Amino acid sequence: MTNSARPGAASRRAFLKGGLAAGAALAAGSAAAGEQVITEVQDWNRYSGEGVDARPYGTPSQFEAHVVRKNVPWLTSDVVSSINFTPLHELEGIITPSGLCFERHHAGIAEIDPKDHRLMINGMVEKPLVFTMADIKRFPRENKVYFLECAANSGMEWRGAQLNGCQFTHGMLHCVMYTGVRLKTLLEEAGVRPEGKWLLAEGADASSMTRSIPLDKALDDCMVAFGMNGEALRPEQGYPLRLVVPGFEGNMWIKWLRRLEIGDQPWQQREETSKYTDLLPSGKARRFTFAMDVKSVITNPSPQAPITHGRGPLVVAGLAWSGNGTIKRVDVSIDGGRNWQTARIDGPSLPKALHRFYYEFDWDGSELFLQSRAIDSDGIVQPTKDDLRAARGSNSIYHNNGIQTWHVNKDGVIENVEIS
Ligand code: MTE
Ligand code: CO
């Protein structure tokens, strides 16, 4: 910092020294290159850039081109009935940018002209109804932030650490602000008959995916959403209309929503509900495990985001969520769960939404076993993977909310591991 900083005042010098003390110790080698960037006039400082007509719909900086959803080719036999993953290690705060929300389709992305979209409510109702999109937009709206987690998130990790990166172990997860109409409002319009206890939601895509939802839930906080993060839903997320089932497994959030049928029992045979069960060691299966359990993961550092700055100040960042409500506390361990420190939750704490947590400490360069453990507003504590297996065995695919461990070696390289 000697010749370029041209310190004018003692206070400024002190600020620069104080502010950069940590960085200076870490990056002796890169300091010289860094100096030129600030002392020499750069192209972007010399020439005007593109005008206001160049980017009518903005996209991220070209230097962020690596921040993308990714799929795992060997996981499914084709990409039409498949899944990709949110790059959690590249994100800040709690809102997932629309273009980075993971996608799960059973028959690809349906492209529907909203003029041709209809929502039908039938079955055990006083008055079967068909709504156009314009009709739906005449009902009172609400804006709510909710996470969506596929029940199969972390499903490949039941039998041991497998995928190297939180994008792949935890990336069937997004958190978005939805705009739409309370499902209760539309159901009241149709008038649910007293014997109505379940609702079958059906998508307009080629898979005609259906799921049974208890009527209590439908009348509680479900929404029919047309907006996402301030604009229309993306086609990948069910444009022009999707069901929002806060805190419940992603499979129930029917996209391209076209029909809601009221009945007196779940539609076991016809639909996916029967598949979404958790096989236990006894041979019995857990059914109707709708709510997503309390869970957390350290997103940074993590296998795809190693520590490259050497020892010294380290920001550990992560996400926590629970289908039961808010997150009360998150603990972080750097020694594989022997000792725990309370992390700092920052930003909004909204029910059934992602929570952002941080834990800052001085890394001494020794190996770490990083873990996070969330506790939700019901007081439920995220279990270890061993505890989870003791209760459920390892035949399940769904609802793996066990504590994740990242091993950090002395070079800052990180791997997905398990420790007992
Ligand atoms: N709805 C329809 N119509 N078709 C689908 O394939 N996939 C479900 C659910 N809704 C699906 C659907 C599954 S399994 C999940 S996890 C979520 O949508 C994923 O929502 P996303 O693609 O917005 O992330
Ligand atoms: Co799913």
Short mmCIF file of C-alpha atoms and ligand atoms in Angstrom, two decimals:
data_model
loop_
_atom_site.label_atom_id
_atom_site.label_comp_id
_atom_site.label_asym_id
_atom_site.label_seq_id
_atom_site.Cartn_x
_atom_site.Cartn_y
_atom_site.Cartn_z
CA MET A 1 0.00 0.00 0.00
CA THR A 2 2.99 2.38 0.07
CA ASN A 3 3.11 4.61 -3.00
CA SER A 4 -0.39 4.15 -4.34
CA ALA A 5 -2.50 4.90 -1.31
CA ARG A 6 -1.00 8.41 -0.98
CA PRO A 7 -2.25 8.81 2.53
CA GLY A 8 -3.31 12.38 3.11
CA ALA A 9 -4.49 12.22 6.66
CA ALA A 10 -3.41 10.17 9.59
CA SER A 11 -6.96 8.94 10.13
CA ARG A 12 -7.24 7.71 6.56
CA ARG A 13 -3.90 5.97 6.86
CA ALA A 14 -5.08 4.31 10.04
CA PHE A 15 -8.30 3.19 8.33
CA LEU A 16 -6.45 1.71 5.40
CA LYS A 17 -4.01 -0.03 7.66
CA GLY A 18 -6.71 -1.32 9.96
CA GLY A 19 -9.02 -2.33 7.16
CA LEU A 20 -6.40 -4.11 5.15
CA ALA A 21 -4.34 -5.60 7.92
CA ALA A 22 -6.00 -8.95 7.55
CA GLY A 23 -5.89 -8.92 3.77
CA ALA A 24 -2.26 -7.81 3.66
CA ALA A 25 -1.19 -10.78 5.72
CA LEU A 26 -3.09 -13.18 3.48
CA ALA A 27 -2.20 -11.94 0.06
CA ALA A 28 1.38 -10.79 -0.10
CA GLY A 29 1.69 -12.32 -3.59
CA SER A 30 -1.40 -10.76 -5.11
CA ALA A 31 -0.80 -7.31 -3.62
CA ALA A 32 1.45 -6.19 -6.49
CA ALA A 33 -1.12 -7.04 -9.17
CA GLY A 34 -3.82 -5.42 -7.06
CA GLU A 35 -1.82 -2.18 -6.94
CA GLN A 36 -1.81 -1.81 -10.74
CA VAL A 37 -5.54 -2.21 -10.97
CA ILE A 38 -6.00 0.80 -8.75
CA THR A 39 -3.02 2.94 -9.90
CA GLU A 40 -3.38 2.56 -13.68
CA VAL A 41 -6.37 3.74 -15.69
CA GLN A 42 -8.37 0.74 -16.91
CA ASP A 43 -10.47 0.38 -20.08
CA TRP A 44 -13.74 0.62 -18.18
CA ASN A 45 -12.51 3.86 -16.73
CA ARG A 46 -11.53 5.27 -20.12
CA TYR A 47 -14.34 4.36 -22.56
CA SER A 48 -18.09 4.74 -22.28
CA GLY A 49 -20.10 1.58 -21.99
CA GLU A 50 -23.28 0.31 -23.62
CA GLY A 51 -26.31 2.58 -23.56
CA VAL A 52 -29.70 2.16 -21.97
CA ASP A 53 -31.12 0.42 -25.04
CA ALA A 54 -28.56 -2.40 -25.02
CA ARG A 55 -30.05 -4.54 -22.26
CA PRO A 56 -33.84 -4.26 -22.18
CA TYR A 57 -33.98 -7.27 -19.89
CA GLY A 58 -30.81 -7.30 -17.81
CA THR A 59 -28.72 -10.38 -17.18
CA PRO A 60 -25.92 -10.95 -14.66
CA SER A 61 -22.39 -9.71 -15.30
CA GLN A 62 -20.36 -11.74 -17.80
CA PHE A 63 -18.02 -12.47 -14.89
CA GLU A 64 -20.79 -14.41 -13.15
CA ALA A 65 -21.30 -16.81 -16.05
CA HIS A 66 -20.34 -19.77 -13.85
CA VAL A 67 -23.33 -19.14 -11.57
CA VAL A 68 -25.82 -21.54 -13.11
CA ARG A 69 -28.17 -24.39 -12.32
CA LYS A 70 -26.56 -27.75 -12.98
CA ASN A 71 -27.86 -31.25 -13.46
CA VAL A 72 -26.13 -34.56 -12.70
CA PRO A 73 -26.30 -36.55 -15.97
CA TRP A 74 -26.06 -40.02 -14.38
CA LEU A 75 -28.91 -39.36 -11.97
CA THR A 76 -31.79 -39.73 -14.45
CA SER A 77 -32.07 -41.44 -17.82
CA ASP A 78 -33.19 -38.30 -19.65
CA VAL A 79 -33.35 -34.55 -19.07
CA VAL A 80 -37.11 -34.22 -19.62
CA SER A 81 -38.09 -36.11 -16.50
CA SER A 82 -35.22 -34.89 -14.39
CA ILE A 83 -33.87 -32.31 -12.01
CA ASN A 84 -31.27 -29.61 -11.82
CA PHE A 85 -29.84 -27.89 -8.76
CA THR A 86 -29.72 -24.36 -7.35
CA PRO A 87 -26.13 -23.06 -6.95
CA LEU A 88 -26.57 -22.34 -3.24
CA HIS A 89 -22.85 -21.63 -2.74
CA GLU A 90 -23.07 -18.63 -5.09
CA LEU A 91 -26.09 -16.96 -3.51
CA GLU A 92 -26.54 -14.26 -0.88
CA GLY A 93 -29.41 -13.49 1.47
CA ILE A 94 -32.58 -15.57 1.39
CA ILE A 95 -34.18 -14.92 -2.02
CA THR A 96 -33.28 -17.20 -4.91
CA PRO A 97 -33.01 -15.32 -8.23
CA SER A 98 -35.72 -16.65 -10.54
CA GLY A 99 -33.29 -17.88 -13.18
CA LEU A 100 -31.41 -19.98 -10.61
CA CYS A 101 -34.35 -21.78 -8.98
CA PHE A 102 -33.81 -25.53 -9.37
CA GLU A 103 -36.20 -27.25 -11.77
CA ARG A 104 -37.98 -30.54 -11.33
CA HIS A 105 -40.14 -31.65 -14.24
CA HIS A 106 -41.78 -34.98 -14.91
CA ALA A 107 -42.40 -34.14 -18.58
CA GLY A 108 -40.36 -31.05 -19.37
CA ILE A 109 -41.37 -27.39 -19.33
CA ALA A 110 -44.91 -26.68 -20.51
CA GLU A 111 -45.13 -23.43 -22.52
CA ILE A 112 -48.62 -22.07 -21.97
CA ASP A 113 -50.13 -18.88 -23.37
CA PRO A 114 -51.91 -17.34 -20.36
CA LYS A 115 -54.86 -16.54 -22.66
CA ASP A 116 -55.37 -20.28 -23.06
CA HIS A 117 -54.88 -21.21 -19.44
CA ARG A 118 -57.82 -22.20 -17.24
CA LEU A 119 -58.15 -23.30 -13.63
CA MET A 120 -61.09 -25.58 -12.86
CA ILE A 121 -62.49 -26.33 -9.40
CA ASN A 122 -64.77 -29.36 -9.34
CA GLY A 123 -65.77 -32.36 -7.22
CA MET A 124 -67.48 -31.89 -3.88
CA VAL A 125 -68.34 -28.23 -4.34
CA GLU A 126 -71.62 -26.30 -4.53
CA LYS A 127 -70.65 -24.61 -7.75
CA PRO A 128 -67.96 -26.01 -10.09
CA LEU A 129 -65.99 -23.11 -11.56
CA VAL A 130 -63.56 -22.38 -14.36
CA PHE A 131 -61.29 -19.34 -13.99
CA THR A 132 -59.28 -17.52 -16.61
CA MET A 133 -56.03 -15.85 -15.56
CA ALA A 134 -57.84 -12.52 -15.77
CA ASP A 135 -60.53 -13.83 -13.38
CA ILE A 136 -57.89 -14.92 -10.87
CA LYS A 137 -56.26 -11.50 -10.94
CA ARG A 138 -59.52 -9.89 -9.77
CA PHE A 139 -59.37 -11.57 -6.35
CA PRO A 140 -57.49 -9.95 -3.43
CA ARG A 141 -53.76 -10.77 -3.58
CA GLU A 142 -50.98 -11.40 -1.14
CA ASN A 143 -47.17 -11.49 -1.25
CA LYS A 144 -45.37 -14.19 0.69
CA VAL A 145 -41.82 -15.51 0.87
CA TYR A 146 -41.59 -19.30 1.07
CA PHE A 147 -38.96 -21.97 0.53
CA LEU A 148 -39.68 -24.95 -1.71
CA GLU A 149 -37.69 -28.11 -1.05
CA CYS A 150 -38.09 -31.31 -3.06
CA ALA A 151 -38.69 -34.25 -0.72
CA ALA A 152 -35.76 -35.95 -2.48
CA ASN A 153 -33.30 -33.19 -1.56
CA SER A 154 -30.20 -34.84 -0.01
CA GLY A 155 -31.77 -38.16 -1.04
CA MET A 156 -28.52 -39.41 -2.56
CA GLU A 157 -26.79 -39.03 0.81
CA TRP A 158 -28.77 -41.61 2.82
CA ARG A 159 -26.10 -44.29 2.53
CA GLY A 160 -23.09 -42.01 2.94
CA ALA A 161 -21.46 -38.88 1.59
CA GLN A 162 -21.77 -38.93 -2.17
CA LEU A 163 -22.01 -35.65 -4.04
CA ASN A 164 -19.30 -33.04 -3.71
CA GLY A 165 -20.97 -29.69 -3.29
CA CYS A 166 -23.97 -28.15 -1.54
CA GLN A 167 -25.44 -27.41 -4.97
CA PHE A 168 -25.89 -31.17 -5.40
CA THR A 169 -26.45 -32.27 -1.80
CA HIS A 170 -28.91 -29.47 -0.90
CA GLY A 171 -29.76 -27.62 -4.12
CA MET A 172 -33.31 -28.95 -4.65
CA LEU A 173 -34.24 -25.84 -2.73
CA HIS A 174 -35.32 -22.31 -3.55
CA CYS A 175 -36.95 -19.41 -1.76
CA VAL A 176 -39.04 -16.90 -3.64
CA MET A 177 -41.53 -14.13 -3.01
CA TYR A 178 -44.83 -15.28 -4.47
CA THR A 179 -47.72 -13.07 -5.52
CA GLY A 180 -51.11 -14.64 -5.86
CA VAL A 181 -54.50 -15.39 -4.39
CA ARG A 182 -55.20 -17.43 -1.26
CA LEU A 183 -56.52 -20.83 -2.28
CA LYS A 184 -59.13 -20.40 0.47
CA THR A 185 -60.60 -17.45 -1.43
CA LEU A 186 -61.13 -19.50 -4.59
CA LEU A 187 -62.47 -22.51 -2.66
CA GLU A 188 -64.98 -20.27 -0.88
CA GLU A 189 -66.10 -19.00 -4.26
CA ALA A 190 -66.86 -22.59 -5.31
CA GLY A 191 -68.26 -23.56 -1.88
CA VAL A 192 -66.68 -26.77 -0.56
CA ARG A 193 -69.35 -29.24 0.57
CA PRO A 194 -69.09 -30.49 4.19
CA GLU A 195 -67.95 -33.97 3.12
CA GLY A 196 -64.97 -32.47 1.23
CA LYS A 197 -61.75 -33.32 3.09
CA TRP A 198 -59.08 -33.62 0.38
CA LEU A 199 -58.10 -31.77 -2.71
CA LEU A 200 -56.51 -33.20 -5.84
CA ALA A 201 -54.29 -30.68 -7.62
CA GLU A 202 -53.49 -31.36 -11.27
CA GLY A 203 -50.93 -29.83 -13.61
CA ALA A 204 -51.45 -29.00 -17.29
CA ASP A 205 -48.05 -30.36 -18.38
CA ALA A 206 -47.68 -33.62 -20.32
CA SER A 207 -47.16 -35.55 -17.06
CA SER A 208 -50.57 -34.35 -15.79
CA MET A 209 -49.02 -34.56 -12.38
CA THR A 210 -51.47 -34.79 -9.52
CA ARG A 211 -51.13 -34.70 -5.74
CA SER A 212 -53.64 -35.03 -2.92
CA ILE A 213 -53.57 -32.24 -0.35
CA PRO A 214 -55.51 -32.21 2.93
CA LEU A 215 -58.27 -29.60 2.80
CA ASP A 216 -57.13 -28.16 6.15
CA LYS A 217 -53.83 -27.23 4.57
CA ALA A 218 -55.52 -25.83 1.46
CA LEU A 219 -57.66 -23.54 3.64
CA ASP A 220 -54.74 -22.57 5.86
CA ASP A 221 -51.92 -20.92 3.91
CA CYS A 222 -51.90 -22.34 0.35
CA MET A 223 -51.80 -19.91 -2.55
CA VAL A 224 -52.45 -19.95 -6.26
CA ALA A 225 -49.47 -17.89 -7.46
CA PHE A 226 -48.90 -16.07 -10.74
CA GLY A 227 -46.02 -13.87 -9.57
CA MET A 228 -42.51 -14.73 -8.47
CA ASN A 229 -39.88 -12.27 -7.25
CA GLY A 230 -41.83 -9.30 -8.56
CA GLU A 231 -42.63 -10.56 -12.05
CA ALA A 232 -44.60 -13.33 -13.70
CA LEU A 233 -43.68 -16.91 -12.81
CA ARG A 234 -40.99 -18.37 -15.01
CA PRO A 235 -42.07 -21.19 -17.40
CA GLU A 236 -39.76 -23.53 -15.47
CA GLN A 237 -41.69 -22.74 -12.29
CA GLY A 238 -45.17 -23.29 -13.75
CA TYR A 239 -46.11 -20.16 -15.72
CA PRO A 240 -48.77 -18.93 -15.69
CA LEU A 241 -50.05 -20.49 -12.45
CA ARG A 242 -48.70 -22.72 -9.69
CA LEU A 243 -49.85 -24.01 -6.37
CA VAL A 244 -47.89 -22.84 -3.32
CA VAL A 245 -48.05 -25.26 -0.37
CA PRO A 246 -45.91 -23.56 2.29
CA GLY A 247 -43.59 -25.81 4.29
CA PHE A 248 -44.77 -28.97 2.51
CA GLU A 249 -42.70 -31.12 0.17
CA GLY A 250 -42.07 -29.62 -3.27
CA ASN A 251 -43.91 -32.37 -5.10
CA MET A 252 -47.23 -30.99 -3.87
CA TRP A 253 -46.58 -27.54 -5.36
CA ILE A 254 -48.27 -28.38 -8.67
CA LYS A 255 -46.99 -26.25 -11.55
CA TRP A 256 -49.04 -25.18 -14.57
CA LEU A 257 -52.00 -25.67 -12.21
CA ARG A 258 -55.20 -26.40 -14.13
CA ARG A 259 -57.55 -28.32 -11.85
CA LEU A 260 -58.49 -28.69 -8.20
CA GLU A 261 -60.91 -31.49 -7.39
CA ILE A 262 -62.46 -31.75 -3.94
CA GLY A 263 -63.01 -35.24 -2.55
CA ASP A 264 -63.54 -37.03 0.74
CA GLN A 265 -60.27 -39.02 0.71
CA PRO A 266 -56.81 -38.94 -0.86
CA TRP A 267 -56.53 -40.24 -4.43
CA GLN A 268 -54.13 -43.06 -3.51
CA GLN A 269 -54.15 -45.07 -6.70
CA ARG A 270 -54.05 -42.33 -9.26
CA GLU A 271 -51.28 -40.20 -8.15
CA GLU A 272 -47.91 -39.60 -6.74
CA THR A 273 -48.91 -39.61 -3.05
CA SER A 274 -48.43 -43.37 -2.94
CA LYS A 275 -44.86 -43.03 -4.22
CA TYR A 276 -43.89 -40.35 -1.77
CA THR A 277 -43.51 -42.61 1.26
CA ASP A 278 -40.47 -43.37 3.42
CA LEU A 279 -39.57 -47.05 3.73
CA LEU A 280 -38.50 -47.95 7.28
CA PRO A 281 -36.23 -50.84 8.40
CA SER A 282 -39.32 -52.67 9.72
CA GLY A 283 -40.66 -52.87 6.18
CA LYS A 284 -43.40 -50.40 7.04
CA ALA A 285 -43.47 -47.05 5.35
CA ARG A 286 -44.14 -43.58 6.64
CA ARG A 287 -46.99 -41.93 4.71
CA PHE A 288 -48.26 -38.38 4.48
CA THR A 289 -44.92 -36.97 5.57
CA PHE A 290 -45.80 -33.66 4.02
CA ALA A 291 -44.02 -31.04 6.13
CA MET A 292 -40.33 -30.56 5.47
CA ASP A 293 -38.24 -31.05 8.60
CA VAL A 294 -35.90 -28.50 10.16
CA LYS A 295 -32.65 -28.42 8.20
CA SER A 296 -29.56 -26.32 7.49
CA VAL A 297 -26.39 -26.37 5.43
CA ILE A 298 -23.19 -24.35 5.31
CA THR A 299 -23.06 -22.95 1.79
CA ASN A 300 -19.68 -21.21 2.15
CA PRO A 301 -17.08 -22.47 2.37
CA SER A 302 -18.07 -25.77 0.78
CA PRO A 303 -16.63 -28.15 -1.84
CA GLN A 304 -17.46 -25.85 -4.78
CA ALA A 305 -16.39 -22.77 -2.81
CA PRO A 306 -13.05 -23.67 -1.17
CA ILE A 307 -11.03 -21.31 1.04
CA THR A 308 -8.59 -19.58 -1.28
CA HIS A 309 -7.46 -16.69 0.91
CA GLY A 310 -5.44 -18.65 3.44
CA ARG A 311 -5.60 -18.33 7.19
CA GLY A 312 -7.18 -15.39 9.01
CA PRO A 313 -10.71 -13.98 9.03
CA LEU A 314 -13.19 -16.45 7.57
CA VAL A 315 -16.89 -15.88 6.96
CA VAL A 316 -18.93 -19.05 7.28
CA ALA A 317 -22.34 -18.56 5.65
CA GLY A 318 -25.30 -20.87 5.44
CA LEU A 319 -29.03 -21.41 5.10
CA ALA A 320 -31.56 -22.84 7.55
CA TRP A 321 -35.26 -23.60 7.13
CA SER A 322 -38.18 -25.51 8.58
CA GLY A 323 -41.61 -26.46 7.28
CA ASN A 324 -42.93 -25.87 10.80
CA GLY A 325 -42.25 -22.14 10.98
CA THR A 326 -39.23 -19.94 11.63
CA ILE A 327 -35.69 -20.79 12.70
CA LYS A 328 -34.99 -20.00 16.33
CA ARG A 329 -31.27 -20.72 16.40
CA VAL A 330 -28.45 -22.11 14.30
CA ASP A 331 -25.28 -23.59 15.80
CA VAL A 332 -22.02 -24.04 13.94
CA SER A 333 -19.25 -26.49 14.78
CA ILE A 334 -15.75 -26.43 13.30
CA ASP A 335 -14.71 -29.72 14.96
CA GLY A 336 -17.36 -32.13 13.70
CA GLY A 337 -19.94 -31.52 16.40
CA ARG A 338 -17.79 -31.71 19.54
CA ASN A 339 -18.19 -27.99 20.28
CA TRP A 340 -20.93 -25.68 19.06
CA GLN A 341 -21.10 -21.90 18.71
CA THR A 342 -24.27 -19.92 18.10
CA ALA A 343 -24.38 -18.49 14.60
CA ARG A 344 -25.80 -15.06 13.75
CA ILE A 345 -29.10 -15.09 11.85
CA ASP A 346 -29.20 -12.06 9.57
CA GLY A 347 -32.02 -10.69 7.44
CA PRO A 348 -35.74 -11.42 7.68
CA SER A 349 -36.94 -14.37 9.77
CA LEU A 350 -40.13 -15.39 7.98
CA PRO A 351 -42.14 -18.56 8.61
CA LYS A 352 -41.47 -21.36 6.12
CA ALA A 353 -38.77 -19.29 4.41
CA LEU A 354 -35.01 -19.65 4.20
CA HIS A 355 -32.99 -18.00 6.96
CA ARG A 356 -29.43 -16.75 6.37
CA PHE A 357 -26.84 -17.35 9.07
CA TYR A 358 -23.20 -16.37 9.51
CA TYR A 359 -20.40 -17.43 11.79
CA GLU A 360 -17.15 -15.49 11.62
CA PHE A 361 -13.86 -16.68 13.08
CA ASP A 362 -10.11 -16.57 12.55
CA TRP A 363 -9.03 -19.71 10.73
CA ASP A 364 -5.62 -20.86 11.94
CA GLY A 365 -5.06 -23.01 8.86
CA SER A 366 -5.73 -26.32 10.56
CA GLU A 367 -8.17 -28.92 9.26
CA LEU A 368 -11.84 -28.41 10.05
CA PHE A 369 -15.01 -30.46 10.14
CA LEU A 370 -17.67 -27.83 9.52
CA GLN A 371 -21.26 -28.52 10.55
CA SER A 372 -24.42 -26.53 11.13
CA ARG A 373 -27.43 -27.50 13.23
CA ALA A 374 -30.76 -25.66 13.11
CA ILE A 375 -33.47 -25.44 15.76
CA ASP A 376 -36.93 -24.32 14.66
CA SER A 377 -39.73 -22.36 16.33
CA ASP A 378 -41.26 -25.64 17.54
CA GLY A 379 -37.98 -26.39 19.33
CA ILE A 380 -37.18 -29.27 16.98
CA VAL A 381 -33.44 -29.84 16.57
CA GLN A 382 -31.92 -30.95 13.27
CA PRO A 383 -30.68 -34.54 13.81
CA THR A 384 -27.30 -36.05 12.99
CA LYS A 385 -27.26 -38.47 10.07
CA ASP A 386 -26.57 -41.31 12.51
CA ASP A 387 -29.64 -40.42 14.58
CA LEU A 388 -31.71 -40.19 11.43
CA ARG A 389 -30.58 -43.62 10.23
CA ALA A 390 -31.19 -45.13 13.67
CA ALA A 391 -34.80 -43.98 13.36
CA ARG A 392 -35.43 -44.55 9.67
CA GLY A 393 -32.77 -46.87 8.27
CA SER A 394 -31.25 -46.05 4.91
CA ASN A 395 -33.83 -47.32 2.43
CA SER A 396 -35.53 -43.97 2.20
CA ILE A 397 -35.02 -41.46 -0.55
CA TYR A 398 -37.03 -38.68 0.96
CA HIS A 399 -36.81 -36.34 3.95
CA ASN A 400 -33.11 -36.54 4.72
CA ASN A 401 -32.54 -33.54 7.00
CA GLY A 402 -29.37 -34.82 8.71
CA ILE A 403 -26.48 -32.57 9.69
CA GLN A 404 -24.02 -32.08 6.81
CA THR A 405 -20.25 -32.24 7.37
CA TRP A 406 -17.66 -30.52 5.18
CA HIS A 407 -14.02 -31.49 5.70
CA VAL A 408 -11.60 -28.58 5.16
CA ASN A 409 -7.96 -29.51 4.70
CA LYS A 410 -4.94 -27.28 5.39
CA ASP A 411 -5.02 -25.94 1.82
CA GLY A 412 -8.65 -24.92 2.15
CA VAL A 413 -9.84 -27.72 -0.16
CA ILE A 414 -13.23 -29.04 0.94
CA GLU A 415 -14.93 -32.41 0.70
CA ASN A 416 -18.30 -33.90 1.59
CA VAL A 417 -17.64 -36.41 4.40
CA GLU A 418 -19.39 -38.16 7.25
CA ILE A 419 -18.04 -38.61 10.72
CA SER A 420 -19.46 -40.59 13.62
N1 MTE B 1 -45.93 -29.89 -11.16
C1 MTE B 1 -46.12 -30.39 -12.40
N2 MTE B 1 -47.22 -30.04 -13.07
N3 MTE B 1 -45.20 -31.20 -12.98
C2 MTE B 1 -44.05 -31.57 -12.30
O1 MTE B 1 -43.24 -32.31 -12.87
N4 MTE B 1 -42.76 -31.44 -10.20
C3 MTE B 1 -42.96 -31.35 -8.74
C4 MTE B 1 -43.57 -30.01 -8.36
N5 MTE B 1 -44.67 -29.69 -9.21
C5 MTE B 1 -43.85 -31.09 -10.98
C6 MTE B 1 -44.82 -30.22 -10.45
C7 MTE B 1 -41.76 -31.56 -7.95
S1 MTE B 1 -41.28 -33.17 -7.65
C8 MTE B 1 -41.12 -30.52 -7.33
S2 MTE B 1 -39.85 -30.81 -6.25
C9 MTE B 1 -41.50 -29.12 -7.58
O2 MTE B 1 -42.58 -29.01 -8.49
C10 MTE B 1 -40.30 -28.37 -8.14
O3 MTE B 1 -40.63 -27.04 -8.37
P1 MTE B 1 -39.62 -26.15 -9.24
O4 MTE B 1 -39.41 -26.82 -10.56
O5 MTE B 1 -40.24 -24.81 -9.29
O6 MTE B 1 -38.32 -26.11 -8.47
CO CO B 2 -39.70 -33.00 -6.04
#
